[in-house]
Structures are given as structure tokens and as C-alpha cells.
Short mmCIF file of C-alpha atoms in Angstrom, two decimals:
data_model
loop_
_atom_site.label_atom_id
_atom_site.label_comp_id
_atom_site.label_asym_id
_atom_site.label_seq_id
_atom_site.Cartn_x
_atom_site.Cartn_y
_atom_site.Cartn_z
CA UNK A 1 20.51 -13.12 -26.87
CA UNK A 2 20.00 -9.59 -28.20
CA UNK A 3 16.96 -8.37 -30.19
CA UNK A 4 15.50 -11.89 -29.84
CA UNK A 5 18.28 -13.29 -32.03
CA UNK A 6 20.66 -16.07 -31.04
CA UNK A 7 24.41 -16.04 -31.67
CA UNK A 8 25.02 -15.53 -35.42
CA UNK A 9 21.33 -15.46 -36.31
CA UNK A 10 21.60 -11.90 -37.63
CA UNK A 11 23.37 -13.32 -40.71
CA UNK A 12 19.99 -14.73 -41.78
CA UNK A 13 18.84 -11.14 -42.39
CA UNK A 14 19.45 -9.93 -45.94
CA UNK A 15 19.51 -6.28 -44.84
CA UNK A 16 22.16 -7.04 -42.18
CA UNK A 17 24.35 -8.84 -44.71
CA UNK A 18 24.11 -6.02 -47.25
CA UNK A 19 24.97 -3.41 -44.60
CA UNK A 20 27.91 -5.55 -43.42
CA UNK A 21 29.15 -5.89 -47.03
CA UNK A 22 28.95 -2.11 -47.46
CA UNK A 23 30.73 -1.27 -44.18
CA UNK A 24 33.51 -3.83 -44.65
CA UNK A 25 33.98 -2.79 -48.30
CA UNK A 26 34.31 0.91 -47.37
CA UNK A 27 36.84 0.02 -44.66
CA UNK A 28 38.80 -2.08 -47.19
CA UNK A 29 38.91 0.89 -49.56
CA UNK A 30 40.29 3.00 -46.73
CA UNK A 31 42.99 0.42 -45.98
CA UNK A 32 43.90 0.28 -49.69
CA UNK A 33 44.34 4.05 -49.86
CA UNK A 34 41.31 4.95 -51.98
CA UNK A 35 40.22 7.32 -49.23
CA UNK A 36 41.42 8.13 -45.72
CA UNK A 37 39.37 7.79 -42.59
CA UNK A 38 40.16 10.98 -40.66
CA UNK A 39 40.81 10.98 -36.93
CA UNK A 40 38.01 12.81 -35.10
CA UNK A 41 38.78 16.52 -34.72
CA UNK A 42 38.81 16.49 -30.93
CA UNK A 43 41.31 13.60 -30.88
CA UNK A 44 43.86 15.49 -32.96
CA UNK A 45 43.27 18.90 -31.43
CA UNK A 46 46.00 20.53 -29.41
CA UNK A 47 44.14 20.40 -26.08
CA UNK A 48 43.42 16.66 -26.25
CA UNK A 49 46.99 15.71 -27.17
CA UNK A 50 48.45 18.17 -24.65
CA UNK A 51 46.33 16.68 -21.87
CA UNK A 52 47.25 13.11 -22.87
CA UNK A 53 50.96 14.05 -22.89
CA UNK A 54 50.86 15.25 -19.28
CA UNK A 55 52.45 13.18 -16.54
CA UNK A 56 50.54 11.96 -13.51
CA UNK A 57 47.03 10.68 -12.92
CA UNK A 58 45.16 13.17 -15.13
CA UNK A 59 47.51 12.58 -18.05
CA UNK A 60 47.11 8.82 -17.66
CA UNK A 61 43.31 9.13 -17.53
CA UNK A 62 43.28 11.41 -20.59
CA UNK A 63 45.54 9.01 -22.50
CA UNK A 64 43.24 6.10 -21.60
CA UNK A 65 40.12 7.99 -22.69
CA UNK A 66 41.78 9.08 -25.96
CA UNK A 67 42.99 5.53 -26.68
CA UNK A 68 39.54 4.10 -25.95
CA UNK A 69 37.80 6.61 -28.23
CA UNK A 70 40.25 5.90 -31.06
CA UNK A 71 39.85 2.12 -30.56
CA UNK A 72 36.05 2.28 -30.64
CA UNK A 73 35.71 1.46 -34.38
CA UNK A 74 37.72 -1.72 -33.80
CA UNK A 75 36.17 -2.79 -30.51
CA UNK A 76 32.62 -1.48 -31.02
CA UNK A 77 31.29 -4.42 -33.06
CA UNK A 78 32.48 -6.82 -30.36
CA UNK A 79 31.33 -4.73 -27.40
CA UNK A 80 27.80 -4.11 -28.73
CA UNK A 81 26.59 -7.63 -27.91
CA UNK A 82 28.36 -7.43 -24.54
CA UNK A 83 26.47 -4.24 -23.69
CA UNK A 84 23.23 -5.96 -24.69
CA UNK A 85 24.12 -8.90 -22.44
CA UNK A 86 24.82 -6.67 -19.43
CA UNK A 87 21.42 -4.92 -19.68
CA UNK A 88 19.69 -7.99 -18.25
CA UNK A 89 22.35 -8.87 -15.66
CA UNK A 90 22.60 -7.93 -11.98
CA UNK A 91 24.85 -4.93 -11.21
CA UNK A 92 27.78 -7.00 -9.92
CA UNK A 93 27.96 -8.93 -13.22
CA UNK A 94 27.89 -5.64 -15.17
CA UNK A 95 30.71 -4.18 -13.06
CA UNK A 96 32.68 -7.41 -13.38
CA UNK A 97 32.30 -7.48 -17.19
CA UNK A 98 33.28 -3.80 -17.58
CA UNK A 99 36.15 -4.26 -15.15
CA UNK A 100 37.57 -7.07 -17.26
CA UNK A 101 37.06 -5.05 -20.45
CA UNK A 102 39.02 -2.17 -18.89
CA UNK A 103 41.70 -4.55 -17.66
CA UNK A 104 41.99 -6.09 -21.13
CA UNK A 105 42.35 -2.68 -22.79
CA UNK A 106 44.92 -1.60 -20.18
CA UNK A 107 46.88 -4.88 -20.21
CA UNK A 108 49.46 -3.86 -22.86
CA UNK A 109 50.25 -0.65 -20.96
CA UNK A 110 50.41 -2.46 -17.62
CA UNK A 111 52.68 -5.22 -18.94
CA UNK A 112 55.06 -2.79 -20.66
CA UNK A 113 54.96 -0.58 -17.55
CA UNK A 114 55.97 -3.52 -15.38
CA UNK A 115 58.61 -4.75 -17.83
CA UNK A 116 59.99 -1.68 -19.69
CA UNK A 117 62.57 -3.78 -21.56
CA UNK A 118 59.69 -5.19 -23.64
CA UNK A 119 59.60 -1.88 -25.55
CA UNK A 120 62.68 -3.08 -27.46
CA UNK A 121 60.70 -6.10 -28.69
CA UNK A 122 57.99 -3.95 -30.28
CA UNK A 123 58.32 -3.62 -34.07
CA UNK A 124 59.76 -0.35 -35.28
CA UNK A 125 57.56 1.84 -37.49
CA UNK A 126 58.42 1.82 -41.16
CA UNK A 127 57.27 0.99 -44.67
CA UNK A 128 56.15 -2.47 -43.53
CA UNK A 129 53.21 -0.80 -41.75
CA UNK A 130 51.76 0.49 -45.03
CA UNK A 131 52.19 -2.94 -46.65
CA UNK A 132 50.52 -4.58 -43.65
CA UNK A 133 47.61 -2.11 -43.86
CA UNK A 134 47.11 -2.93 -47.55
CA UNK A 135 47.27 -6.69 -46.92
CA UNK A 136 44.56 -6.20 -44.29
CA UNK A 137 42.52 -4.33 -46.93
CA UNK A 138 42.64 -7.41 -49.17
CA UNK A 139 41.57 -9.57 -46.23
CA UNK A 140 38.58 -7.26 -45.75
CA UNK A 141 37.74 -7.64 -49.46
CA UNK A 142 37.87 -11.42 -48.99
CA UNK A 143 35.44 -10.96 -46.10
CA UNK A 144 33.06 -9.12 -48.44
CA UNK A 145 33.24 -12.07 -50.85
CA UNK A 146 32.44 -14.41 -47.93
CA UNK A 147 29.49 -12.23 -46.88
CA UNK A 148 28.16 -12.54 -50.44
CA UNK A 149 27.62 -16.26 -49.78
CA UNK A 150 24.84 -15.34 -47.32
CA UNK A 151 22.91 -13.35 -49.95
CA UNK A 152 20.16 -14.72 -52.16
CA UNK A 153 20.99 -14.72 -55.87
CA UNK A 154 18.48 -11.94 -56.61
CA UNK A 155 20.39 -9.57 -54.31
CA UNK A 156 23.88 -10.14 -55.75
CA UNK A 157 23.80 -7.67 -58.67
CA UNK A 158 22.09 -4.86 -56.70
CA UNK A 159 24.62 -5.30 -53.88
CA UNK A 160 27.53 -5.14 -56.35
CA UNK A 161 25.95 -1.96 -57.73
CA UNK A 162 25.77 -0.53 -54.22
CA UNK A 163 29.44 -1.36 -53.65
CA UNK A 164 30.41 0.36 -56.92
CA UNK A 165 28.44 3.43 -55.81
CA UNK A 166 30.25 3.42 -52.47
CA UNK A 167 33.58 2.98 -54.27
CA UNK A 168 32.82 6.03 -56.43
CA UNK A 169 31.73 8.05 -53.36
CA UNK A 170 34.91 7.18 -51.45
CA UNK A 171 37.04 8.02 -54.50
CA UNK A 172 35.21 11.33 -54.87
CA UNK A 173 35.62 12.20 -51.18
CA UNK A 174 39.36 11.55 -51.47
CA UNK A 175 39.66 13.76 -54.57
CA UNK A 176 37.75 16.70 -53.08
CA UNK A 177 39.93 18.86 -50.85
CA UNK A 178 38.49 19.80 -47.48
CA UNK A 179 38.84 23.47 -48.41
CA UNK A 180 36.76 23.15 -51.60
CA UNK A 181 33.78 25.47 -51.94
CA UNK A 182 30.24 24.14 -52.11
CA UNK A 183 28.52 24.30 -55.53
CA UNK A 184 26.47 27.38 -54.59
CA UNK A 185 29.57 29.24 -53.41
CA UNK A 186 31.56 29.10 -56.63
CA UNK A 187 32.57 32.52 -57.87
CA UNK A 188 32.10 33.29 -61.50
CA UNK A 189 35.31 34.71 -62.95
CA UNK A 190 35.06 36.85 -66.09
CA UNK A 191 37.62 36.22 -68.80
CA UNK A 192 39.64 39.36 -69.44
#
């Protein structure tokens, strides 16, 4: 029980459902290629990748930290309630829960480390990955449609309007290069 709500009770909140629709819709647009979700700057910087590429304990720790940070958008919604649960538990339960979370995140590396021949069974990167990403985008759009079933009729049109606004914003962000000048910084060029 978190915030005095039972399991799934947050879906009775209109504000929660609208926010969920917006977040899932924006992620679907990213999967469909309307806009790209950039990797955080520190994760793609030379020092972070150099440290993660090192051999030994420090390289392994850096790789684990980097992987965890990059996996946070996927695991965060599931771990939030777990963190809330551990706040009211004795310390040994908290350490046990976090230990199993760490073990679960490390399991693929441990298994492949113990059985290196499993690397051959992993799918090879290719065009199928882009198709898979787009299929997942359509699944997220289906999730938005499902979330609409929790909304009262009076909120449907305003929520669709919000989603269109977010769609336009994501499209605009994708069209604007990162090196573009702000409106106040545009130079006026005289015609000669």
C-alpha cells in the first residue's frame, strides 16, 4: 500500500489516467520514429564508456551502473512501488529485496558469463530490431486506447486534444536541430 492506495487503485484517479495516457503516447511516438529519446549526455560521453570498457572490478562496476541508469525508464515504474514497500519494512527485508533486484538485473550477465556458448543463441542485430521497435510502438498505442476506457466521457475529447498537442510537440522537437539558435538569437541578414 503506497499513498493510502491499494494495488491498482490509482487507476480510479482521472489525473493519473490522463498522465499515463500522455506518457505512454509520447513513448509510442518515440518508438514509431516521430522523435528520438536521446541517451543522457553522461552515458554517451567518452569517460563513461571508457570506464565501462575497462577490464576488472572497476570496469564491471561501471558497466553495471551504466546499464542500471539506462534501464531506469523501463524498470522505474515497477520499482517505485517496491521502494514504497521497503520504506515500512525492517532493514533485513529491505536488503533482501534490493539484493534480489540486483541479482535479477545481473542474471543475464551471470548466466552468459557461466555459459559463454549462449552468446551464439542471442539474436544478431539487424533490420528486424527496427521493425520490432515499431511493433512495440503500436502496442503502446493500444495501451493508450485501453487507458481511455478508465476515463469519464467528459474527459475524452480534452485528452485527445492533449495527445495531439504532445504529438505536435514531439514532431517539432524532432524537426528542430540541436544546433538551432533561439528566437532572440537570430541574426538579421540584409539582402544585397
